[in-house]
Amino acid sequence: MNDFSALGENLKAIRDKRNLNLSDVSELTGISKAMLSKIERGESVPTITTVWKIANGLKITLNSLAGEADSSYVIKDISKTTPLIDEGGLFKLYNIFPFSPLDGVQVFYGVFKAGYHYEPPMYIHESSDKEYCIVFKGEIDVVIGSKTYHLEEGCGIDFDSQEEHGYINRGEEDAVVCFLLI
């Protein structure tokens, strides 16, 4: 995305295709009409924050704004993903679909080894409002605030992701869990 004149041309084309004027785009993005006009004419080099606001406001990817083709389908393979691993090696978290401003969704694949117990402080997700947790294999306890909920294979729970929460695997086998943050 080094050719900022192309970015401006793409912004103008997107705006025209959607029958939006500069005021409409300004309202959607929080960027002034004057700045948007300068970007479209290639007279201003936008900051990454500005580019992000434009993409987010128009509900398009950064690649679309840059004029690069987006694939409609993405296959993710955890064997090709580097997981986050807790200090003791008992919890692996794969960020399968990172946060996207287009849909506000983030998807994780987690593996809790037998004996895993979160270490305080508990988790809080400030970038999302809701967390969905579904157990595909094994069992886990989900601790939300001062309450504990036991989930077995095939069970799920949804809760406010900004509440303090943690996970415990008291079972004899690994627990495989999918997390969806919205």
Short mmCIF file of C-alpha atoms in Angstrom, two decimals:
data_model
loop_
_atom_site.label_atom_id
_atom_site.label_comp_id
_atom_site.label_asym_id
_atom_site.label_seq_id
_atom_site.Cartn_x
_atom_site.Cartn_y
_atom_site.Cartn_z
CA MET A 1 0.00 0.00 0.00
CA ASN A 2 2.84 2.38 -0.86
CA ASP A 3 1.09 4.00 -3.83
CA PHE A 4 -1.18 6.46 -2.08
CA SER A 5 -2.52 7.94 -5.33
CA ALA A 6 -3.91 4.47 -6.12
CA LEU A 7 -5.49 4.40 -2.66
CA GLY A 8 -7.19 7.73 -3.42
CA GLU A 9 -8.38 6.51 -6.80
CA ASN A 10 -9.77 3.36 -5.20
CA LEU A 11 -11.52 5.37 -2.49
CA LYS A 12 -13.15 7.55 -5.16
CA ALA A 13 -14.19 4.48 -7.18
CA ILE A 14 -15.71 2.82 -4.10
CA ARG A 15 -17.50 6.04 -3.19
CA ASP A 16 -18.87 6.43 -6.73
CA LYS A 17 -19.93 2.79 -6.94
CA ARG A 18 -21.93 3.18 -3.73
CA ASN A 19 -23.35 6.57 -4.75
CA LEU A 20 -21.81 8.23 -1.70
CA ASN A 21 -20.71 11.85 -1.55
CA LEU A 22 -17.82 13.12 0.57
CA SER A 23 -20.23 14.08 3.37
CA ASP A 24 -21.57 10.53 3.51
CA VAL A 25 -18.07 9.02 3.68
CA SER A 26 -17.02 11.61 6.26
CA GLU A 27 -19.96 10.65 8.46
CA LEU A 28 -19.22 6.92 8.09
CA THR A 29 -15.49 7.23 8.77
CA GLY A 30 -15.03 10.23 11.05
CA ILE A 31 -12.55 11.71 8.54
CA SER A 32 -13.15 15.29 7.38
CA LYS A 33 -14.46 15.94 3.86
CA ALA A 34 -11.40 18.06 3.15
CA MET A 35 -9.01 15.25 4.11
CA LEU A 36 -10.98 12.67 2.12
CA SER A 37 -10.90 14.96 -0.92
CA LYS A 38 -7.11 15.44 -0.60
CA ILE A 39 -6.61 11.67 -0.31
CA GLU A 40 -8.73 11.05 -3.40
CA ARG A 41 -6.71 13.62 -5.39
CA GLY A 42 -3.41 12.17 -4.13
CA GLU A 43 -2.52 15.42 -2.37
CA SER A 44 -2.28 13.87 1.09
CA VAL A 45 -0.51 10.79 2.42
CA PRO A 46 -2.92 9.34 5.00
CA THR A 47 -1.71 7.83 8.24
CA ILE A 48 -2.40 4.16 8.86
CA THR A 49 -4.99 5.25 11.43
CA THR A 50 -6.78 7.28 8.76
CA VAL A 51 -6.66 4.40 6.28
CA TRP A 52 -7.99 2.05 8.99
CA LYS A 53 -10.86 4.45 9.78
CA ILE A 54 -11.79 4.66 6.11
CA ALA A 55 -11.76 0.88 5.65
CA ASN A 56 -13.67 0.34 8.89
CA GLY A 57 -16.26 3.02 8.11
CA LEU A 58 -16.87 1.65 4.62
CA LYS A 59 -16.85 -1.96 5.90
CA ILE A 60 -14.13 -3.02 3.49
CA THR A 61 -10.73 -4.61 3.98
CA LEU A 62 -7.49 -2.68 3.80
CA ASN A 63 -6.68 -4.79 0.73
CA SER A 64 -9.87 -3.65 -1.00
CA LEU A 65 -9.05 -0.03 -0.27
CA ALA A 66 -5.56 -0.59 -1.69
CA GLY A 67 -7.10 -2.09 -4.83
CA GLU A 68 -5.92 -5.62 -4.17
CA ALA A 69 -8.32 -8.48 -4.82
CA ASP A 70 -9.78 -10.13 -1.75
CA SER A 71 -10.48 -13.83 -1.78
CA SER A 72 -14.01 -14.68 -0.79
CA TYR A 73 -12.89 -17.86 0.93
CA VAL A 74 -10.04 -18.37 3.33
CA ILE A 75 -8.95 -21.76 4.61
CA LYS A 76 -7.03 -21.68 7.88
CA ASP A 77 -4.84 -24.57 8.98
CA ILE A 78 -3.73 -24.64 12.62
CA SER A 79 -0.73 -26.76 11.66
CA LYS A 80 0.53 -23.67 9.83
CA THR A 81 -0.35 -21.28 12.66
CA THR A 82 1.93 -20.42 15.56
CA PRO A 83 -0.05 -20.75 18.78
CA LEU A 84 0.27 -18.67 21.89
CA ILE A 85 1.41 -21.03 24.64
CA ASP A 86 1.11 -20.38 28.36
CA GLU A 87 4.20 -20.50 30.53
CA GLY A 88 3.63 -24.08 31.65
CA GLY A 89 2.82 -25.35 28.17
CA LEU A 90 -0.63 -26.51 29.26
CA PHE A 91 -2.64 -24.12 27.09
CA LYS A 92 -2.28 -23.45 23.36
CA LEU A 93 -4.33 -20.78 21.67
CA TYR A 94 -4.51 -20.47 17.88
CA ASN A 95 -5.83 -17.21 16.46
CA ILE A 96 -7.68 -18.73 13.50
CA PHE A 97 -9.51 -15.61 12.33
CA PRO A 98 -7.99 -12.42 13.80
CA PHE A 99 -10.22 -9.49 14.69
CA SER A 100 -11.71 -7.81 11.65
CA PRO A 101 -13.33 -4.39 11.70
CA LEU A 102 -15.63 -5.60 8.92
CA ASP A 103 -17.54 -8.01 11.08
CA GLY A 104 -16.10 -7.44 14.57
CA VAL A 105 -15.47 -11.16 14.96
CA GLN A 106 -12.42 -13.04 16.23
CA VAL A 107 -12.17 -16.86 16.31
CA PHE A 108 -9.74 -18.93 18.37
CA TYR A 109 -9.02 -22.65 18.62
CA GLY A 110 -7.80 -23.60 22.08
CA VAL A 111 -6.29 -26.76 23.55
CA PHE A 112 -6.26 -27.08 27.34
CA LYS A 113 -4.03 -29.91 28.57
CA ALA A 114 -5.30 -31.98 31.50
CA GLY A 115 -4.51 -30.10 34.70
CA TYR A 116 -4.59 -26.60 33.16
CA HIS A 117 -5.67 -23.88 35.56
CA TYR A 118 -5.63 -20.18 34.65
CA GLU A 119 -3.34 -17.97 36.67
CA PRO A 120 -4.83 -14.70 37.91
CA PRO A 121 -5.47 -12.11 36.78
CA MET A 122 -8.32 -13.56 34.79
CA TYR A 123 -8.93 -12.69 31.15
CA ILE A 124 -10.80 -9.61 30.01
CA HIS A 125 -11.35 -8.84 26.30
CA GLU A 126 -11.68 -5.10 25.84
CA SER A 127 -12.10 -5.29 22.05
CA SER A 128 -15.24 -7.42 22.23
CA ASP A 129 -18.53 -7.51 24.11
CA LYS A 130 -19.52 -11.15 23.88
CA GLU A 131 -17.59 -14.41 24.13
CA TYR A 132 -18.87 -17.77 22.99
CA CYS A 133 -17.05 -20.88 24.20
CA ILE A 134 -17.85 -24.31 22.73
CA VAL A 135 -16.22 -27.54 23.89
CA PHE A 136 -15.55 -30.02 21.07
CA LYS A 137 -13.54 -32.54 23.07
CA GLY A 138 -13.05 -33.15 26.80
CA GLU A 139 -14.44 -30.88 29.48
CA ILE A 140 -13.58 -27.57 31.11
CA ASP A 141 -14.75 -25.32 33.89
CA VAL A 142 -15.36 -21.72 32.92
CA VAL A 143 -14.93 -19.33 35.83
CA ILE A 144 -16.78 -16.03 35.32
CA GLY A 145 -16.36 -13.65 38.22
CA SER A 146 -17.03 -15.77 41.29
CA LYS A 147 -19.15 -18.44 39.52
CA THR A 148 -17.94 -21.66 37.88
CA TYR A 149 -19.73 -23.37 34.98
CA HIS A 150 -18.86 -26.94 33.94
CA LEU A 151 -18.91 -27.65 30.20
CA GLU A 152 -18.63 -31.11 28.69
CA GLU A 153 -18.10 -32.10 25.07
CA GLY A 154 -20.83 -30.61 22.90
CA CYS A 155 -21.71 -27.86 25.41
CA GLY A 156 -21.19 -24.13 25.10
CA ILE A 157 -21.64 -20.91 27.02
CA ASP A 158 -21.88 -17.26 26.06
CA PHE A 159 -21.07 -14.36 28.38
CA ASP A 160 -19.91 -10.76 28.60
CA SER A 161 -16.27 -10.95 27.50
CA GLN A 162 -15.40 -7.90 29.56
CA GLU A 163 -16.17 -9.78 32.77
CA GLU A 164 -13.16 -11.39 34.42
CA HIS A 165 -13.03 -15.03 33.40
CA GLY A 166 -10.72 -18.03 33.26
CA TYR A 167 -10.61 -21.70 32.38
CA ILE A 168 -9.76 -24.92 34.23
CA ASN A 169 -9.35 -28.42 32.81
CA ARG A 170 -9.96 -30.82 35.69
CA GLY A 171 -10.47 -33.72 33.25
CA GLU A 172 -8.15 -36.58 32.36
CA GLU A 173 -7.77 -35.61 28.68
CA ASP A 174 -7.06 -32.52 26.62
CA ALA A 175 -10.00 -30.21 26.08
CA VAL A 176 -10.45 -28.73 22.62
CA VAL A 177 -12.43 -25.52 22.60
CA CYS A 178 -13.54 -22.92 20.05
CA PHE A 179 -13.82 -19.30 21.17
CA LEU A 180 -15.79 -16.74 19.23
CA LEU A 181 -15.42 -13.11 20.30
CA ILE A 182 -17.82 -10.50 18.99
#
